[in-house]
Coordinates of C-alpha atoms and ligand atoms in Angstrom, one line a residue:
X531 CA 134.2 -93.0 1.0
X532 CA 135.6 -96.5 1.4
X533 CA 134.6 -99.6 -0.6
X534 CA 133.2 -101.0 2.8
X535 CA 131.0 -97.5 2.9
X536 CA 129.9 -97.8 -0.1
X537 CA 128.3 -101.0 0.8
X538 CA 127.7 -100.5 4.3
X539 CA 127.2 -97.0 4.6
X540 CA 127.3 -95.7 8.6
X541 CA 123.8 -96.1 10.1
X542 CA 122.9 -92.6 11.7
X543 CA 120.2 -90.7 13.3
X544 CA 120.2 -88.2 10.9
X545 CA 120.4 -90.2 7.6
X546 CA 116.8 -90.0 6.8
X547 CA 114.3 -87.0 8.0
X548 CA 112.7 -87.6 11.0
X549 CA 108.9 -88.1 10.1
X550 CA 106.2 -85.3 10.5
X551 CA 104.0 -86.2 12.9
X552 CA 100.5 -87.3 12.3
X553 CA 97.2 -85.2 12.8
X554 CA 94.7 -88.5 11.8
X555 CA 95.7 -91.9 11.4
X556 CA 94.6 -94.5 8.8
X557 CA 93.8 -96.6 6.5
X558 CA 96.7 -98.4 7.2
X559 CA 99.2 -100.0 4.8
X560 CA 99.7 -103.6 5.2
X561 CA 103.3 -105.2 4.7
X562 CA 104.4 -108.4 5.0
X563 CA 107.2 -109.7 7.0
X564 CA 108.3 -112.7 4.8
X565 CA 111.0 -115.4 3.8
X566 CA 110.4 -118.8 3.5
X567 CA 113.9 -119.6 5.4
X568 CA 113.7 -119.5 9.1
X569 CA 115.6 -117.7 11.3
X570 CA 116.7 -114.7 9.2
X571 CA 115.2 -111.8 11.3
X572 CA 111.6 -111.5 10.2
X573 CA 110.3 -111.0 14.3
X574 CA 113.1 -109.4 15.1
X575 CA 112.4 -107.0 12.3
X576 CA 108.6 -106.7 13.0
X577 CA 109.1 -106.3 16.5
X578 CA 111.8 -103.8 16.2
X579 CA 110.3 -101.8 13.3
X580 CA 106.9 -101.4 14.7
X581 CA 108.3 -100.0 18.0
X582 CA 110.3 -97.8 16.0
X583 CA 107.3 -96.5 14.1
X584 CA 105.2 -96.0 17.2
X585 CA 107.5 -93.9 18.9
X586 CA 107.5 -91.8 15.7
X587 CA 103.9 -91.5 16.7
X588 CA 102.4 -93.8 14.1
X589 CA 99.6 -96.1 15.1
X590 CA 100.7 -99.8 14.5
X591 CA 99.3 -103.3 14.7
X592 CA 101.2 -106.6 14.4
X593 CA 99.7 -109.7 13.4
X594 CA 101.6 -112.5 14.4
X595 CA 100.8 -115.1 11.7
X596 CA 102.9 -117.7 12.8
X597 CA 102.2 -120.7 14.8
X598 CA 105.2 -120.3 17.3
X599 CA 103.7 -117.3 18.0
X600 CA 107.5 -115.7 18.7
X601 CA 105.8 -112.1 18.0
X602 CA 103.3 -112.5 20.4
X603 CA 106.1 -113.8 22.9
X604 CA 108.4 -111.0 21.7
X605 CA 106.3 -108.4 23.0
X606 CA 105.3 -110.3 26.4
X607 CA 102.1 -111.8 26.0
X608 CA 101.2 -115.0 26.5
X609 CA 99.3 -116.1 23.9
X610 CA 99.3 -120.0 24.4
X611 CA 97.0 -119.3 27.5
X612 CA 94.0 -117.0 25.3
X613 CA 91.1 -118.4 24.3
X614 CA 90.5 -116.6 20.8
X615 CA 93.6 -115.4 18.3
X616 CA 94.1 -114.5 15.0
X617 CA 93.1 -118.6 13.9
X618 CA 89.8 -118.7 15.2
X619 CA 89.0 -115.3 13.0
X620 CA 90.1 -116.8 10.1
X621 CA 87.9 -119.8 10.5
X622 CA 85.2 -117.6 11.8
X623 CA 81.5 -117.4 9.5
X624 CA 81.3 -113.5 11.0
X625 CA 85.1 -112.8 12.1
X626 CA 85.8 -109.6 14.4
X627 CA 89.0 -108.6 15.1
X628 CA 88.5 -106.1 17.3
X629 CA 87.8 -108.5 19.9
X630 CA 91.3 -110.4 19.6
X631 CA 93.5 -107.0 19.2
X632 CA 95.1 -106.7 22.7
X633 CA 97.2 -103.6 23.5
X634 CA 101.3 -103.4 24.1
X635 CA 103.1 -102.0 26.6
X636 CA 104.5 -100.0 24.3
X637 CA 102.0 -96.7 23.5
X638 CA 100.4 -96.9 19.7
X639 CA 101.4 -100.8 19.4
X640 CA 98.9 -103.6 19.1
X641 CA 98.8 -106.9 18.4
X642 CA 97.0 -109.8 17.1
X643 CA 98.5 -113.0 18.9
X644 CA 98.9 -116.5 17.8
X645 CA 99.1 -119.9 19.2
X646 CA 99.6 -123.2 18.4
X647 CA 96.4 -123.5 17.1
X648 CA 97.3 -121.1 13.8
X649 CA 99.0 -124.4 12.4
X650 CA 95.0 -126.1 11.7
X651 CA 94.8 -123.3 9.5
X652 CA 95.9 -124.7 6.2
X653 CA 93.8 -127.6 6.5
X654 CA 91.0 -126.1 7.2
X655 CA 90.8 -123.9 4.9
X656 CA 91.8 -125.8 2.3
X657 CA 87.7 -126.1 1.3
X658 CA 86.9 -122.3 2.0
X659 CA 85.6 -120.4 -0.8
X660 CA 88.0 -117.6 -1.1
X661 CA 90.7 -119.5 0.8
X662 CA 93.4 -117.2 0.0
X663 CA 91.3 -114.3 1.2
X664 CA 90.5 -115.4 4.8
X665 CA 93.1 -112.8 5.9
X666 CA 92.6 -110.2 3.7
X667 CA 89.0 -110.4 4.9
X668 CA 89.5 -110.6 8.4
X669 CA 91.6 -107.1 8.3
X670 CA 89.2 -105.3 6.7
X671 CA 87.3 -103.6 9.6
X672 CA 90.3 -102.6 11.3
X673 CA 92.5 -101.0 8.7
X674 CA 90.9 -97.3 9.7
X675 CA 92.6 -97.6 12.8
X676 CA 96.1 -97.8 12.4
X677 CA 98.5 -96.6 9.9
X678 CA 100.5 -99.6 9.2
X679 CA 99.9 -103.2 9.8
X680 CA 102.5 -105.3 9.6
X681 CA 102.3 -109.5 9.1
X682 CA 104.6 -111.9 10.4
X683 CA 104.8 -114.4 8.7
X684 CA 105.9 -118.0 9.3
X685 CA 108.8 -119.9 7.3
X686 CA 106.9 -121.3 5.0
X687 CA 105.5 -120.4 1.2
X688 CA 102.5 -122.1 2.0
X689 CA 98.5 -120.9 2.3
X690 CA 99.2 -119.0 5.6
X691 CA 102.0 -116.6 3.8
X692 CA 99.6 -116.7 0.7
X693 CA 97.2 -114.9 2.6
X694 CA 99.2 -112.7 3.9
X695 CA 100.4 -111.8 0.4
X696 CA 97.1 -111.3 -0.6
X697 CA 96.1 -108.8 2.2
X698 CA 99.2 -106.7 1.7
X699 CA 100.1 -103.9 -0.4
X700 CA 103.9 -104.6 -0.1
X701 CA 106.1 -107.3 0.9
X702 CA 109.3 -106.6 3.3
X703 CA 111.9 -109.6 2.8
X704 CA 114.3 -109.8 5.5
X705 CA 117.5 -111.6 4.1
X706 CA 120.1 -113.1 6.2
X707 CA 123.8 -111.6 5.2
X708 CA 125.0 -115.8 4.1
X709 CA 126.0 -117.5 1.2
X710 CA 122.9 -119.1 -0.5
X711 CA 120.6 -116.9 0.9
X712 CA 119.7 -115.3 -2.8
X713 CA 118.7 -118.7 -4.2
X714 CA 116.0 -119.1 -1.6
X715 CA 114.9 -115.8 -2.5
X716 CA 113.6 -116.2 -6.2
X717 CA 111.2 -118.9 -5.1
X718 CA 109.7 -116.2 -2.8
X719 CA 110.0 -113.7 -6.1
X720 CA 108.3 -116.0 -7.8
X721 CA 105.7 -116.4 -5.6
X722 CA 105.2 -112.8 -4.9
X723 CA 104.6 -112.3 -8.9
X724 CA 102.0 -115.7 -8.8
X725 CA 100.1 -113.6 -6.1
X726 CA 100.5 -110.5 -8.4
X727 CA 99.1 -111.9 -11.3
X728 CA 96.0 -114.1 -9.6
X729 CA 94.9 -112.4 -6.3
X730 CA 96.3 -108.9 -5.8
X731 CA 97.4 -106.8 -8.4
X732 CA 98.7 -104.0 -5.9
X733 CA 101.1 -106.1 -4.7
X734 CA 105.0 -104.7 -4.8
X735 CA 108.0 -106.0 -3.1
X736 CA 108.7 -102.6 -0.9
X737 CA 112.4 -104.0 -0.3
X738 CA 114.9 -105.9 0.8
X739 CA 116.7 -105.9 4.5
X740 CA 120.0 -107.6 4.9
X741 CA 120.3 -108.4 8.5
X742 CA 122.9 -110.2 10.7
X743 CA 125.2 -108.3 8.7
X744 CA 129.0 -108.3 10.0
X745 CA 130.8 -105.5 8.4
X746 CA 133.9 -106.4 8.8
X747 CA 134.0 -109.8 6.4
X748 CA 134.3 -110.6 3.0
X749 CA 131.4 -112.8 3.5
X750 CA 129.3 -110.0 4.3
X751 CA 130.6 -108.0 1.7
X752 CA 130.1 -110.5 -1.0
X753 CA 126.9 -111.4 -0.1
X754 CA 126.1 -107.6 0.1
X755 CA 127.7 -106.8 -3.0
X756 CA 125.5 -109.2 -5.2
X757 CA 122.2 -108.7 -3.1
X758 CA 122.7 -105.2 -4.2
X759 CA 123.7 -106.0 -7.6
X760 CA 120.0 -108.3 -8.1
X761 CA 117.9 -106.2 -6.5
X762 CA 119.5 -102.4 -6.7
X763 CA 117.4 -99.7 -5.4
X764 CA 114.8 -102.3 -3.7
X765 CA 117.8 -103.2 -1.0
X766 CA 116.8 -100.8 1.6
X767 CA 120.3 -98.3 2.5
X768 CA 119.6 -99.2 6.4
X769 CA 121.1 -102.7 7.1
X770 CA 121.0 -104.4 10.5
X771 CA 124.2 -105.8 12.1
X772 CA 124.7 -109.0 13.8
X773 CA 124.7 -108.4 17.8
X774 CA 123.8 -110.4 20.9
X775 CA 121.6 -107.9 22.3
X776 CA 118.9 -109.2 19.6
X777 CA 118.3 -112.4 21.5
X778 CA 118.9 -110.8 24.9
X779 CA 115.8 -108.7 23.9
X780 CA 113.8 -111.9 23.2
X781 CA 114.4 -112.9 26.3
X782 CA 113.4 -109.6 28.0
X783 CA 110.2 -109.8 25.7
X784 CA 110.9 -106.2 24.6
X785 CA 112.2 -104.2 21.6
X786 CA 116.0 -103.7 21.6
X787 CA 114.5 -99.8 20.9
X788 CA 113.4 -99.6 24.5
X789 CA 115.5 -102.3 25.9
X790 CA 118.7 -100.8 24.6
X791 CA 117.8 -97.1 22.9
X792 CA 121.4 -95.6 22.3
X793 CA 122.6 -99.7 21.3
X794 CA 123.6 -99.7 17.5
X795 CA 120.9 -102.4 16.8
X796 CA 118.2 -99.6 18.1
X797 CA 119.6 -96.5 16.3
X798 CA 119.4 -99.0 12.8
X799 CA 115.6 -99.9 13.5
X800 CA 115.1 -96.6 14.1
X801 CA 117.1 -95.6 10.8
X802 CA 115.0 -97.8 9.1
X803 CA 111.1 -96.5 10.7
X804 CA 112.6 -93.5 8.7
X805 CA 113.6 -94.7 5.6
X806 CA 110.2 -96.8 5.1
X807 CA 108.5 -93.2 6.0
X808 CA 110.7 -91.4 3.4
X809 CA 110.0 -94.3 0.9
X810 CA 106.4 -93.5 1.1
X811 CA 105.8 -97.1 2.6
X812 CA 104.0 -95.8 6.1
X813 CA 102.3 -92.3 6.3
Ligands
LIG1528 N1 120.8 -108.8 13.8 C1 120.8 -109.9 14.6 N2 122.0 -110.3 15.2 C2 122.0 -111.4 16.0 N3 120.9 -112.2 16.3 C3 119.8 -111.8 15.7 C4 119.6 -110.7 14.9 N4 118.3 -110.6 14.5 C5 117.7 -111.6 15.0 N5 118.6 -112.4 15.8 C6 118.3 -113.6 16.6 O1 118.2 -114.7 15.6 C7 117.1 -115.5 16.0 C8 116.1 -115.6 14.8 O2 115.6 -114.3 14.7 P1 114.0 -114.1 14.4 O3 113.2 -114.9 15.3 O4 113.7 -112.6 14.3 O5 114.0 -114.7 12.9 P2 112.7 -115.2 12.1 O6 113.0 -115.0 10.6 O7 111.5 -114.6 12.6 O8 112.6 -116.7 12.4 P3 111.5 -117.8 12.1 O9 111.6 -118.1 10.6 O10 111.7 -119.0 12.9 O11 110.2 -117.1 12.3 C9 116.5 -115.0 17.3 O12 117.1 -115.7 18.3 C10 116.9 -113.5 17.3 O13 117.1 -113.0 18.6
LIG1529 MG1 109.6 -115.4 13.2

């Protein structure tokens, strides 16, 4: 094994078990798609992962917690044209979800869309009782239904992501492959652990994803190499590699995994479905 192996090891279908499949489904999981800085792969990752997973015959719902509503878009729905999405639940006196969720084109996929109008949200909740809550409350009912749920979350460390922190059992951190992109990372640690200690106890970071990876450059390697040196074992093995057929799949409003099945980018999403099943992270 190279050096370059040993810190980007070849992504391959049979690196991790393919999962069992399912007799019953739920209570899901919930994980959290976060990092305050933008444009590091967190709907990409969502998008990807959750196709991934339901192809492996796992039921999963995506809430698209972000304003820009680029999961919603991501999967082809048009969510600046609905009357009801995830914000007016979170404002609601009796919320029910079940009434938002709206199916995928892709079999065991849902979603909950956002719009512009998620961006209210901080202020007004700011006078809530429970503000941080609102989220975690608003899942509740349909957690039976699926086995994972996964957030994504907006750019920003502010009440929207708290929330989600709060409704989640683990927290998935997408991390660019650039210089820097550890010092933006302990304010998110450090936020993670505030959550910990003061609204949700179960809390764990389930790991770390470097993505827009290029193997072939010291950069990469360097950043790799001391990613892996802070966080160790919580860097996931699967990493994703830069390619343009990540924003050619934005545009077709599809997973690369469909889109593109046999394209590198799909066989690492895929790799990755099976490593958070062999972590214990998704039944
Ligand atoms: N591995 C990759 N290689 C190349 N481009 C990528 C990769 N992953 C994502 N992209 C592209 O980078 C852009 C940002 O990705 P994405 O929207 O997933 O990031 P994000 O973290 O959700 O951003 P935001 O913080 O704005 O929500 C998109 O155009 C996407 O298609
Ligand atoms: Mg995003």
């Amino acid at each position: 094994m190279t050096d370059q192996d040993a810190l980007f090891p070849p992504i391959a279908d049979d690196e991790f078990p393919v999962p069992a499949p399912l007799d019953s489904h739920g209570p899901a999981r919930i994980v959290a798609m976060s990092n305050q800085k933008g444009g590091v792969g967190k709907t990409t990752t969502t998008i990807n992962l959750a196709a991934a997973l339901a192809a492996y015959g796992r039921r999963i719902l995506i809430v698209d917690f972000d304003p820009q509503g680029a999961a919603s878009a991501g999967l082809g729905i048009n969510a600046r044209a609905l009357e009801r999405t995830i914000y007016n639940e979170l404002i609601a006196a009796k919320p029910n979800l079940h009434e938002v969720i709206v199916p995928t084109s892709i079999e065991n996929l849902d979603l909950v869309p956002a719009n512009i109008d998620l961006s209210a949200a901080e202020i007004v909740l700011i006078n809530e009782v429970a503000r941080e809550q609102a989220l975690s409350r608003v899942l509740r009912p349909v957690v039976d239904d699926y086995d994972l749920v996964i957030i994504d979350c907006q750019p920003s460390l502010g009440l929207l992501t708290v929330n989600a922190l709060t409704a989640a059992h683990g927290v998935l951190i997408p991390l660019e492959a650039e210089y820097f992109a550890m010092r933006g990372v302990a304010l998110l640690t450090e936020q993670i652990e505030r959550v910990q200690e003061r609204l949700n106890p179960r809390l764990q970071t389930d790991g770390v994803l470097l993505t827009m990876v290029d193997t072939r450059t010291l950069h990469s390697r360097e950043v790799a190499n001391s990613v892996r040196q802070g966080f160790g074992d919580t860097v996931y093995t699967t990493y994703i590699s830069r390619t343009v057929k990540f924003p050619d799949a934005t545009i077709a409003a599809a997973p690369i995994t469909l889109y593109a099945p046999s394209h590198p980018g799909s066989v690492a999403y895929r790799q990755l479905a099976r490593e958070i099943v062999a972590r214990g992270q998704c039944a």
